[in-house]
XYZ file of C-alpha atoms in Angstrom:
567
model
C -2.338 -11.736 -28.245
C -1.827 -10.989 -24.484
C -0.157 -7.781 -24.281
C -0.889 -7.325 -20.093
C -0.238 -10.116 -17.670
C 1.133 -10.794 -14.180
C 4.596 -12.609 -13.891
C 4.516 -15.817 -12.165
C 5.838 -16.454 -8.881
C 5.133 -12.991 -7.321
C 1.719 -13.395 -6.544
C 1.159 -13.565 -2.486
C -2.472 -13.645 -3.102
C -3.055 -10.500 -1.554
C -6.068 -9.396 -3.945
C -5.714 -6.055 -4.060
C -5.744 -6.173 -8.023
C -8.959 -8.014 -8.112
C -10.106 -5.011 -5.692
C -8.964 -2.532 -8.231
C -10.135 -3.959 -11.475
C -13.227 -2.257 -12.113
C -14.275 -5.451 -14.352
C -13.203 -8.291 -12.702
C -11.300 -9.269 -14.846
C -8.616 -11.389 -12.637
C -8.700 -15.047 -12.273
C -6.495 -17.286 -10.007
C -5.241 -20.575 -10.387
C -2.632 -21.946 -8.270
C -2.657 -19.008 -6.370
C -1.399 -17.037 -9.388
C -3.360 -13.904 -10.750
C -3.715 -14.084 -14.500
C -5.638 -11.294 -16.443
C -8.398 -12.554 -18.705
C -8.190 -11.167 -22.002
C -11.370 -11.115 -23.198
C -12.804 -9.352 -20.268
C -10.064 -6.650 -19.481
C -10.445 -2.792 -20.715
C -6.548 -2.438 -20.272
C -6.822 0.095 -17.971
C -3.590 -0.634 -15.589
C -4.986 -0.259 -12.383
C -3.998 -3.687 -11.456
C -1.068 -2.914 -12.310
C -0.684 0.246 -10.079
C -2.332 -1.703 -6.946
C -0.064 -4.641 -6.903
C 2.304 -4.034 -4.328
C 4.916 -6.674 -5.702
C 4.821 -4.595 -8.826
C 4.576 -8.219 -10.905
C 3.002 -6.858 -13.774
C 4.553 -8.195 -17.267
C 3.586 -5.991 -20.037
C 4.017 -6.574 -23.722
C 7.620 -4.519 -24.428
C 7.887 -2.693 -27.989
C 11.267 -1.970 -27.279
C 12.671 -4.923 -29.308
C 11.186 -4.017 -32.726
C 12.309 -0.672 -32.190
C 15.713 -1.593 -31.448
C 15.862 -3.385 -34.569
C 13.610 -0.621 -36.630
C 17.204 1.726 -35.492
C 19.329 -1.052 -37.662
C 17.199 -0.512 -40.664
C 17.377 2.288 -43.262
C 13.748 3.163 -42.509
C 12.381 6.281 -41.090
C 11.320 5.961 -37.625
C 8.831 8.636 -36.684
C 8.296 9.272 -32.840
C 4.404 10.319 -32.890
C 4.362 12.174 -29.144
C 1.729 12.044 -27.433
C 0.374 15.542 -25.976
C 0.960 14.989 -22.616
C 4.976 14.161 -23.045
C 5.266 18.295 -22.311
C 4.145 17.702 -18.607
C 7.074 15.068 -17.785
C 10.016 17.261 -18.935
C 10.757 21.020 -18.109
C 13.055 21.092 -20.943
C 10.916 19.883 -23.734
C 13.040 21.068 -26.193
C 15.674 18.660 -24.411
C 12.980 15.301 -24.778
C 13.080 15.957 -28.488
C 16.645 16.170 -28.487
C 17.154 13.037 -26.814
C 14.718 11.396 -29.146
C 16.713 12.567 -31.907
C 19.984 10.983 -29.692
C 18.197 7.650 -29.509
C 17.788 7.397 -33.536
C 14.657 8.524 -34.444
C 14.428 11.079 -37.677
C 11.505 13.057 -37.217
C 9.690 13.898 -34.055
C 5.950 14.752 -34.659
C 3.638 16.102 -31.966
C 0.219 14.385 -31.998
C -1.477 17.341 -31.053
C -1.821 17.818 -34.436
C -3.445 14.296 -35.411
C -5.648 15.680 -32.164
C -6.657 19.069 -33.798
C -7.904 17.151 -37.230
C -9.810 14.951 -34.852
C -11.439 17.444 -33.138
C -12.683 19.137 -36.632
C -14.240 15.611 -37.166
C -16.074 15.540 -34.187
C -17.147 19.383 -34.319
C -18.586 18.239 -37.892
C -20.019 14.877 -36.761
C -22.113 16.660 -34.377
C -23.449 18.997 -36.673
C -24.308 16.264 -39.236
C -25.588 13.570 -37.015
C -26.917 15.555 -33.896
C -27.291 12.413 -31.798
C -28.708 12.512 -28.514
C -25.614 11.214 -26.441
C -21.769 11.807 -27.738
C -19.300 10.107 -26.618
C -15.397 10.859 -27.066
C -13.661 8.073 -28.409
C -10.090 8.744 -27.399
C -9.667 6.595 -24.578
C -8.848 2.764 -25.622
C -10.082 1.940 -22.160
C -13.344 3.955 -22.409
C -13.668 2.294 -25.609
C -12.887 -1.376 -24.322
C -15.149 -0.777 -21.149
C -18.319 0.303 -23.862
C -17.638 -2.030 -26.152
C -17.876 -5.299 -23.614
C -20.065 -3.622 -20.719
C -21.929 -1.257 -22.029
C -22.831 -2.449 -25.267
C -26.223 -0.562 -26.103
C -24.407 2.727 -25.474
C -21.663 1.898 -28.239
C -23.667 3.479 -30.975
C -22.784 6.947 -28.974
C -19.071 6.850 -29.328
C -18.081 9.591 -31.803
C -16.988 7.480 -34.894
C -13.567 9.156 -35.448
C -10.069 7.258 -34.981
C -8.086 8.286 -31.477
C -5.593 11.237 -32.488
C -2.810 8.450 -32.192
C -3.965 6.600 -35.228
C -4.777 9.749 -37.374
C -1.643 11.152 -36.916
C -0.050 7.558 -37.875
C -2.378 7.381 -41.287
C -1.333 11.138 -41.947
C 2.254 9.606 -41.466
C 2.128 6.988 -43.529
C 0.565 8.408 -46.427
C 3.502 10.647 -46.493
C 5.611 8.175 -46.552
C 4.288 4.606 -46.307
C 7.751 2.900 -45.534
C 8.362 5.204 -42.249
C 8.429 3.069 -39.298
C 5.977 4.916 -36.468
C 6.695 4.522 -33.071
C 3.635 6.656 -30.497
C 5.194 7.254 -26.897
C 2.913 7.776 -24.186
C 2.250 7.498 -20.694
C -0.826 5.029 -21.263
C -1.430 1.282 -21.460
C -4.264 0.801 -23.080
C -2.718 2.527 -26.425
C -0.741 -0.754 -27.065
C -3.831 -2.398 -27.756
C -5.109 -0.098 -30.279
C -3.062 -0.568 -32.732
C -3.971 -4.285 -33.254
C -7.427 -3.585 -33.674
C -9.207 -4.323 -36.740
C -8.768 -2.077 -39.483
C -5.901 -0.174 -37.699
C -3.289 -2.380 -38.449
C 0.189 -1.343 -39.407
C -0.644 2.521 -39.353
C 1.261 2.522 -35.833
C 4.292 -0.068 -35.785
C 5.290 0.119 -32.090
C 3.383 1.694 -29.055
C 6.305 3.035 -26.422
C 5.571 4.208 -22.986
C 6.942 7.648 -20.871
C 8.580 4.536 -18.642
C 10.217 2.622 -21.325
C 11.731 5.731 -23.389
C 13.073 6.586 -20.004
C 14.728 3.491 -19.767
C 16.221 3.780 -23.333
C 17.470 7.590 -21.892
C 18.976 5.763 -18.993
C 20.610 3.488 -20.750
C 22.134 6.025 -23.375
C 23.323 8.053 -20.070
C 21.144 10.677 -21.758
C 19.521 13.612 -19.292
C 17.018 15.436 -21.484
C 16.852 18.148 -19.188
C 20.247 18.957 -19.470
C 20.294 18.770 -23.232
C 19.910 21.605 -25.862
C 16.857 22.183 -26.968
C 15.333 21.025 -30.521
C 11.765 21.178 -31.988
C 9.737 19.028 -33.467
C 9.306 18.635 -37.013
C 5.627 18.664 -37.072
C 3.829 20.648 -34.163
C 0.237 20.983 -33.151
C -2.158 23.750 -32.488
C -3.695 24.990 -29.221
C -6.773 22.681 -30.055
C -5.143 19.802 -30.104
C -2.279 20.293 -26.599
C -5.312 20.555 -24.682
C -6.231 17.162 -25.188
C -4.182 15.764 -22.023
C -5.813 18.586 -19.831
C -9.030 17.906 -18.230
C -12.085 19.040 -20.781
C -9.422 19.599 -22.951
C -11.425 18.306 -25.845
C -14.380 19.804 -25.182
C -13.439 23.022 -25.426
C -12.195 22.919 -28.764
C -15.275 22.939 -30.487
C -17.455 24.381 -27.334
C -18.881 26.874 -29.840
C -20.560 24.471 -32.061
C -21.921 22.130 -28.485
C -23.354 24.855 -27.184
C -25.122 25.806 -30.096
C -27.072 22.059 -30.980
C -27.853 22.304 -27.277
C -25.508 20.115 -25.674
C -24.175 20.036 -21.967
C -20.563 19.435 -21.694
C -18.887 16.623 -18.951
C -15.925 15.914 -18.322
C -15.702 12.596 -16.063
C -12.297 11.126 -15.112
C -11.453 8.030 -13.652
C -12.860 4.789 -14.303
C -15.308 4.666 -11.448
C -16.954 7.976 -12.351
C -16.837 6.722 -15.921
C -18.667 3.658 -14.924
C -21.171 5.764 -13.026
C -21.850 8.589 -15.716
C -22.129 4.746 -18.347
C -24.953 3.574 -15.966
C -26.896 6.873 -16.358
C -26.514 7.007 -19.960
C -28.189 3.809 -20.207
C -30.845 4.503 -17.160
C -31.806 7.442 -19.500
C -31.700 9.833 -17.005
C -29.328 12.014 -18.731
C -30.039 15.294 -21.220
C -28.680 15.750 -24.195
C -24.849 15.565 -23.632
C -21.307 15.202 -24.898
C -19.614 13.111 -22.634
C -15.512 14.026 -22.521
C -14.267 10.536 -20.799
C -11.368 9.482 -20.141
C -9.608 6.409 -17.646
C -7.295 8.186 -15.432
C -7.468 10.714 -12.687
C -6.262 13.953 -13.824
C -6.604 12.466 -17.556
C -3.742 11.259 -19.887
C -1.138 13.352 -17.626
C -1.348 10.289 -14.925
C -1.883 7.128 -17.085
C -0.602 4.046 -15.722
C 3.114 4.186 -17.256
C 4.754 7.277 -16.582
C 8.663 6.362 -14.884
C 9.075 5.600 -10.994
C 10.574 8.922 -10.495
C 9.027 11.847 -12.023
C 7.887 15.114 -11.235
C 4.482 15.235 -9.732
C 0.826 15.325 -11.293
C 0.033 18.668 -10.692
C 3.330 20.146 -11.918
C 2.416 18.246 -15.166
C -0.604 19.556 -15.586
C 0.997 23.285 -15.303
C 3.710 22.340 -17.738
C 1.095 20.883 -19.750
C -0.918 24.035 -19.621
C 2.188 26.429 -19.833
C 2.915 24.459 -23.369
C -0.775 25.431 -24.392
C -0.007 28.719 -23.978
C 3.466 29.011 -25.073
C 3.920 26.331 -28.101
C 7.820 26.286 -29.397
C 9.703 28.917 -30.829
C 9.691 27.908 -34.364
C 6.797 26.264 -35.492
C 7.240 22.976 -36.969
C 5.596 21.737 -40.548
C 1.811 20.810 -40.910
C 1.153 17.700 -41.318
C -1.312 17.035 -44.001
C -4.793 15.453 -43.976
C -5.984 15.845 -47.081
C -8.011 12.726 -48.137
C -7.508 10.648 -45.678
C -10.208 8.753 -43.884
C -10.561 9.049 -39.685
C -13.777 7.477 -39.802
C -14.418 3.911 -38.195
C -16.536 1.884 -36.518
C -16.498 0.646 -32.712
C -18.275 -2.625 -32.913
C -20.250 -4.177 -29.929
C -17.974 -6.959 -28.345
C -20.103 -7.871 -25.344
C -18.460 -9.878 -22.071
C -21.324 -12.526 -22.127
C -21.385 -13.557 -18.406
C -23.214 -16.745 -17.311
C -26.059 -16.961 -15.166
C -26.835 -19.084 -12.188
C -29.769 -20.509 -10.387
C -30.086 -19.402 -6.935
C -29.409 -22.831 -5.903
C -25.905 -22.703 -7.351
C -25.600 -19.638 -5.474
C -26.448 -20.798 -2.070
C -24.211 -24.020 -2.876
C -21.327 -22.319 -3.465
C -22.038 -19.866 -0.924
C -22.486 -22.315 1.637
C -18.873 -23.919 0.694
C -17.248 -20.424 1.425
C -19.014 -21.251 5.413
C -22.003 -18.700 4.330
C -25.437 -20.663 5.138
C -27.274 -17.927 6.527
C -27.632 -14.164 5.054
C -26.521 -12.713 8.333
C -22.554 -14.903 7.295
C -22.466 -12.702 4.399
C -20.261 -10.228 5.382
C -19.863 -8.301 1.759
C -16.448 -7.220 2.956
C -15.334 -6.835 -0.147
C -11.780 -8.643 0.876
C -11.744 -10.838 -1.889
C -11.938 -8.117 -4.628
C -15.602 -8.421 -5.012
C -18.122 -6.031 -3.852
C -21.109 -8.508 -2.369
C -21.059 -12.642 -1.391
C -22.978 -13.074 -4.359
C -21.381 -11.757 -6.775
C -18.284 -13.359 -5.498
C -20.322 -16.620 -5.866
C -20.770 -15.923 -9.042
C -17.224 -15.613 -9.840
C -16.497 -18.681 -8.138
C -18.869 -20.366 -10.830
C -17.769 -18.845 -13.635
C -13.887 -20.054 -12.908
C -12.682 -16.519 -12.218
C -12.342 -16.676 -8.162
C -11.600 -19.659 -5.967
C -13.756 -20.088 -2.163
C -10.082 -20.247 -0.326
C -9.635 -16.167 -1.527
C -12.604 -15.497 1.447
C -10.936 -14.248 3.547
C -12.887 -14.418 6.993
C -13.391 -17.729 5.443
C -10.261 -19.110 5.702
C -9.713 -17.041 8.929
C -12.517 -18.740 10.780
C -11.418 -22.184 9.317
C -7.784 -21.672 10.188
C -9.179 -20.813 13.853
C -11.549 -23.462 13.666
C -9.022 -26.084 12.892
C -6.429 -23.943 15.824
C -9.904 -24.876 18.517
C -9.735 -28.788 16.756
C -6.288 -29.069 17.709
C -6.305 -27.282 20.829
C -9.334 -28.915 22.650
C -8.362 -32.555 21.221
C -4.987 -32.671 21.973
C -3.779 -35.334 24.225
C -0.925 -33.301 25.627
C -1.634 -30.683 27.926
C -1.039 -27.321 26.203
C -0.739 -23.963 28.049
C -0.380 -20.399 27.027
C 1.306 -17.763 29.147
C 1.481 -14.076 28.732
C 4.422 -12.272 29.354
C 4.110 -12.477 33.405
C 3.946 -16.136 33.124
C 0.162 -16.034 34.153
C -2.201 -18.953 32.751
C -4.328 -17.337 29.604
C -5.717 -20.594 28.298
C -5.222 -23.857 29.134
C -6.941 -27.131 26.894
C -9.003 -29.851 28.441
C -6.054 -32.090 28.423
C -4.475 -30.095 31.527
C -7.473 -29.378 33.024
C -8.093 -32.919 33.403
C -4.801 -33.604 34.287
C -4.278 -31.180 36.863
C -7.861 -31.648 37.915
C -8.813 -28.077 37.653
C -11.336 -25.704 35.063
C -8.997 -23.361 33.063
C -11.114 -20.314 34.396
C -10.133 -21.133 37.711
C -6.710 -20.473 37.045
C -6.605 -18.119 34.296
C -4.659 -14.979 35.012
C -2.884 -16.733 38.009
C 0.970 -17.585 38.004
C 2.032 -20.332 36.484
C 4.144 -21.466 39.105
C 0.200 -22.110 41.147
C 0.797 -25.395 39.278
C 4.133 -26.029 38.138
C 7.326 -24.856 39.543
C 9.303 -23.040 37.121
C 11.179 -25.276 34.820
C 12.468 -23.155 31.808
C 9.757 -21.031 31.425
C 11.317 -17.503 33.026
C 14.909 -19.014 30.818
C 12.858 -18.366 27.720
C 11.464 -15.416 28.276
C 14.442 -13.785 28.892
C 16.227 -15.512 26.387
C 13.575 -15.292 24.020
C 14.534 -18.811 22.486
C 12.791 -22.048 22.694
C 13.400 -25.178 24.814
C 12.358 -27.812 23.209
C 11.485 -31.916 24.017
C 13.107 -31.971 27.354
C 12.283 -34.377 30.072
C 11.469 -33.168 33.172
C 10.598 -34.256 36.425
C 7.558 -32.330 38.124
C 7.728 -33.936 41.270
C 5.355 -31.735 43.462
C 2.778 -33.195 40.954
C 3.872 -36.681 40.451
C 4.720 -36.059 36.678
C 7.045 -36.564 34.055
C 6.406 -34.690 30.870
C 8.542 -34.448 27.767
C 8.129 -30.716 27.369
C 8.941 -28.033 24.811
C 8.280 -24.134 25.173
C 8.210 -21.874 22.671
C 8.415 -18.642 22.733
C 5.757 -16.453 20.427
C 7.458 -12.533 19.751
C 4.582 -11.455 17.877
C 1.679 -12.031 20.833
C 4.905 -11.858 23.334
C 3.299 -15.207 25.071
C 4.758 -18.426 25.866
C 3.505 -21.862 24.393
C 3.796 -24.814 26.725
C 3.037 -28.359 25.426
C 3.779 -31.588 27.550
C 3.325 -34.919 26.550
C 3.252 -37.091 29.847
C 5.407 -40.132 29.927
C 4.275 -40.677 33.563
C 3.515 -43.978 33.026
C 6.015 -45.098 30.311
C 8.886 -44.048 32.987
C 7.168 -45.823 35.581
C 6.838 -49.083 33.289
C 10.315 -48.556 32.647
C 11.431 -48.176 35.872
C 9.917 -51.374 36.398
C 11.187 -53.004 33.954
C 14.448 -52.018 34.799
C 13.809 -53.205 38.317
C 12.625 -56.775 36.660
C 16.380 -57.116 34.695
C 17.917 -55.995 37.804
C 16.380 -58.407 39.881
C 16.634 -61.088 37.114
C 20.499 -60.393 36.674
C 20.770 -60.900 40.657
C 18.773 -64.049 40.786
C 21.114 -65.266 37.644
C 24.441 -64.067 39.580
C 23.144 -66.343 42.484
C 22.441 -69.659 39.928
C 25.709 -69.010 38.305
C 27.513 -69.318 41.632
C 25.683 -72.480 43.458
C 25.932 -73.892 39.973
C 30.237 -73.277 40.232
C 30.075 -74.198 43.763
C 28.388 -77.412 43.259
C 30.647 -77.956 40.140
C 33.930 -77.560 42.254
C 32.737 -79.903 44.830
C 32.004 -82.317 42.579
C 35.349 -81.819 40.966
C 36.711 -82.125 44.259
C 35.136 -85.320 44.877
C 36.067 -86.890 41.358
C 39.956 -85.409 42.234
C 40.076 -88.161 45.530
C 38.247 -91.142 44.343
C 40.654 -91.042 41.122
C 43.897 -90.598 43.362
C 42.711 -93.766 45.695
C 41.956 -95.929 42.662
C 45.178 -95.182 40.874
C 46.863 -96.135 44.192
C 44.617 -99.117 44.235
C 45.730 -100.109 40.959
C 49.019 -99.595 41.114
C 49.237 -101.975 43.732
C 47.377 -104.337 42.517
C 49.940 -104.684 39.568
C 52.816 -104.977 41.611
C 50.911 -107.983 43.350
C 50.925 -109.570 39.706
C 53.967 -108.568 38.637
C 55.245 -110.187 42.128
C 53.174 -113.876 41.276
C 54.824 -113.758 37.775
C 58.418 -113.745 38.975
């Protein structure tokens, strides 16, 4: 099931979530980021780095909606950190009480009963590395990239699903619901062997939404507590070291040095010594996020700031609630499990593919591979690599497809039949392509920098500047130079410059002067046919006229003669 994705459409191929993903575990097609599932630790970054905020996560919200219709108990199971988003505390569980839930239990509890299973873990097992297991992500990222160190994760549920099993053997038919400020916790409960002990994972953001929609303020509301609190062991847990400490005693004791790493670079890091061997015997308190589970990836837009969590985090530690709430009970219930290897099995490639590919992203020598790291990926290579396995495309090079772009800008430039100049914003010659030079009969460098009225009087080209708005296919007459161009100008705000092109129609208007001078003359010659020809005609008529009038006088006479010899 994919729970994390990016919505489509909103992707402007930017690639700053392939730079954050400490996996790689972002493919494109059609331009469109999509997370691969079997590769990603679920760690949000991505998410935080995209800048058109496109992310499409997997919403809860639904099932709890419709868990409120039912007649079933719906337990919010809070995660330790919720204390550093609210000054009122006492006001969040109110409003969580004014959204419909019936009983507010603090994890910290599940988190103290966890910690008792690690403190006894370590004295039973004594390994040489321990690792804490309560960070999906630092699970995910072992698990798949770090497989030969999974054997060191502390085999002990997260303090999420304990305090969901101590839930539901209370009362199997309860309907859980964990709210946090992390991600990754939506995948856990779909893991196997975990299912149905949490029914719906909520984040800080979305039960701030629910608030906002109920017009609730928990800050301004009275205060409640929480049916079931924790101890001081367990509200450390969002601090950094915070788990740690709890059974520092006992670590210090088998001979164990205690980190604390945050953030998934450093976690990466500490990973690679672990397996380099380097390291003493140590437990290893890891966790995702910068500052820890105060700062995962979901906390709402507007909220107060990190550091102010961690002191109402830490002023929580220290001062509980008023009344303390019931204990939840462990008795007999199992927080054991198992984190089995799932390795990312990643092909490999023959050096040949390599420089193949390579040489299609315009890399054919070492010295073209930049390892800018534009593209997301930290070397050429392994961006090869990624081009091979499906999971990166050659177009997302970036001084790739810069230095094509500008190659094909230097095709069309230097090949162009019209003559093409570029003016800065004195009207002085920058560049000018072979086309003009030829045409003009002069090298570009002998020119550049000089007016361009040296070889052109103006014609439109201070209007635009001023103006700031093109002129485009307009025939003009350059008649200092014996041309006629069809010429447009454009004017370019960004570089402030001006873009002359002219296409010269020198000789078409010439051959169409001349042809116009041909029907001219032709019409003329036809005028003077068409009058001889009527001339001619009405002399002839003429002609016809007389000889017709003599012979009808002719014959007229000649019948009176007969009619005269008849009588």
């Amino acid at each position: 099931m994919q729970l994390i994705n990016f919505r489509e459409a909103n992707c402007k191929n930017c690639y700053r979530c392939v730079r954050a993903c400490p996996v790689k575990a972002i493919r494109f097609q059609d331009h469109q980021a999509i997370i691969d599932d079997s590769r990603c630790i679920a760690c949000g970054q991505c998410f935080l780095a995209c800048p058109q905020n496109a992310r499409d996560i997997q919403s809860d919200l639904p099932k709890l909606r419709k868990a409120f219709e039912t007649e079933k108990t719906v337990v919010a199971l809070i995660a330790p950190s919720f204390s550093g988003f609210y000054r009122n505390k006492g006001g969040f569980i109110h409003g969580l009480k004014e959204l419909g839930f019936s009983k507010v239990v603090e994890v910290s509890s599940g988190a103290d009963e966890v910690t008792r299973a690690y403190e006894r873990y370590i004295e039973e097992e004594n390994p040489l590395y321990a690792i804490s297991s309560c960070c999906p992500t630092v699970n995910l990222i072992i698990r798949r990239y770090y497989e030969d160190l999974s054997d060191f994760l502390i085999p002990v549920v997260s303090p999420m699903l304990a305090t969901g099993k101590a839930v539901k053997a209370q009362d199997r038919e309860s309907y859980t619901v964990f709210i946090s400020p992390c991600l990754s916790k939506k995948c856990e409960p779909l893991t196997f062997g975990n299912e149905g002990t949490v029914d719906a994972v909520i984040t800080m953001e979305e039960i701030c939404q629910m608030f906002t929609e109920r017009n609730l303020d928990p800050e301004a509301l009275s205060p409640f507590t929480p049916e079931v609190s924790g101890d001081l062991l367990g509200k450390k847990y969002p601090l950094k070291g915070g788990i740690g400490e709890g059974f520092e005693g006992t670590l210090t004791a088998k001979g164990y040095d205690i980190l604390h790493v945050e953030g998934i670079s450093q976690v990466k890091e500490v990973l690679e010594e672990l397996q380099s061997g380097s390291l003493s015997r140590t437990f290893l308190d890891l966790n995702a996020c910068h500052e820890s589970c105060i700062s995962g990836p979901c906390i709402p837009k507007k909220t107060i700031s990190t550091f102010l969590r961690k002191q109402l985090v830490k002023k929580h530690v220290k001062s509980g609630w008023p009344d303390k709430g019931a204990v939840l009970s462990f008795s007999g219930i199992d927080l054991t499990t198992t984190y089995m290897k799932n390795p990312v099995r990643k092909k490999q490639f023959s050096e040949k593919e390599i420089l193949s590919t390579l040489g299609r992203m315009g890399k054919r020598k070492p010295k073209d591979e930049l390892d800018c790291g534009a593209c997301g990926y930290d070397s050429c290579r392994e961006k090869a690599r990624a081009v091979l396995e499906g999971m990166s495309d050659v177009e997302m090079c970036m001084p790739f497809m810069r230095t094509r772009a500008e190659h094909m800008n230097d095709i069309i430039f230097y090949n162009s039949p019209n003559m093409i100049f570029i003016l800065d914003e004195d009207l002085c010659i920058t560049q000018m392509n072979p086309s003009a030079e030829i045409t003009f009969k002069v090298k570009a460098d002998e020119v550049r920098n000089l007016p361009i009225q040296f070889l052109l009087e103006d014609q439109g080209f201070s209007r635009v500047k001023t103006s700031g708005y093109n002129d485009l296919n307009r025939r003009i007459i350059y008649e200092e130079a014996g041309l006629i161009v069809m010429q447009s100008i454009l004017f370019l705000p960004k570089d402030n410059q001006i873009l002359v092109i002219m296409s010269d129609i020198t000789e078409e208007e010439n051959r169409r002067q001349e042809l116009q001078t041909m029907k001219e003359n032709t019409i003329a010659i036809t005028n003077k046919v068409i009058e001889k020809q009527m001339r001619v005609a009405h002399e002839i008529a003429s002609l016809l006229g007389e000889t017709t009038a003599e012979t009808k006088i002719a014959l007229n006479r000649l019948k009176e003669i007969v009619q005269e010899e008849g009588s």
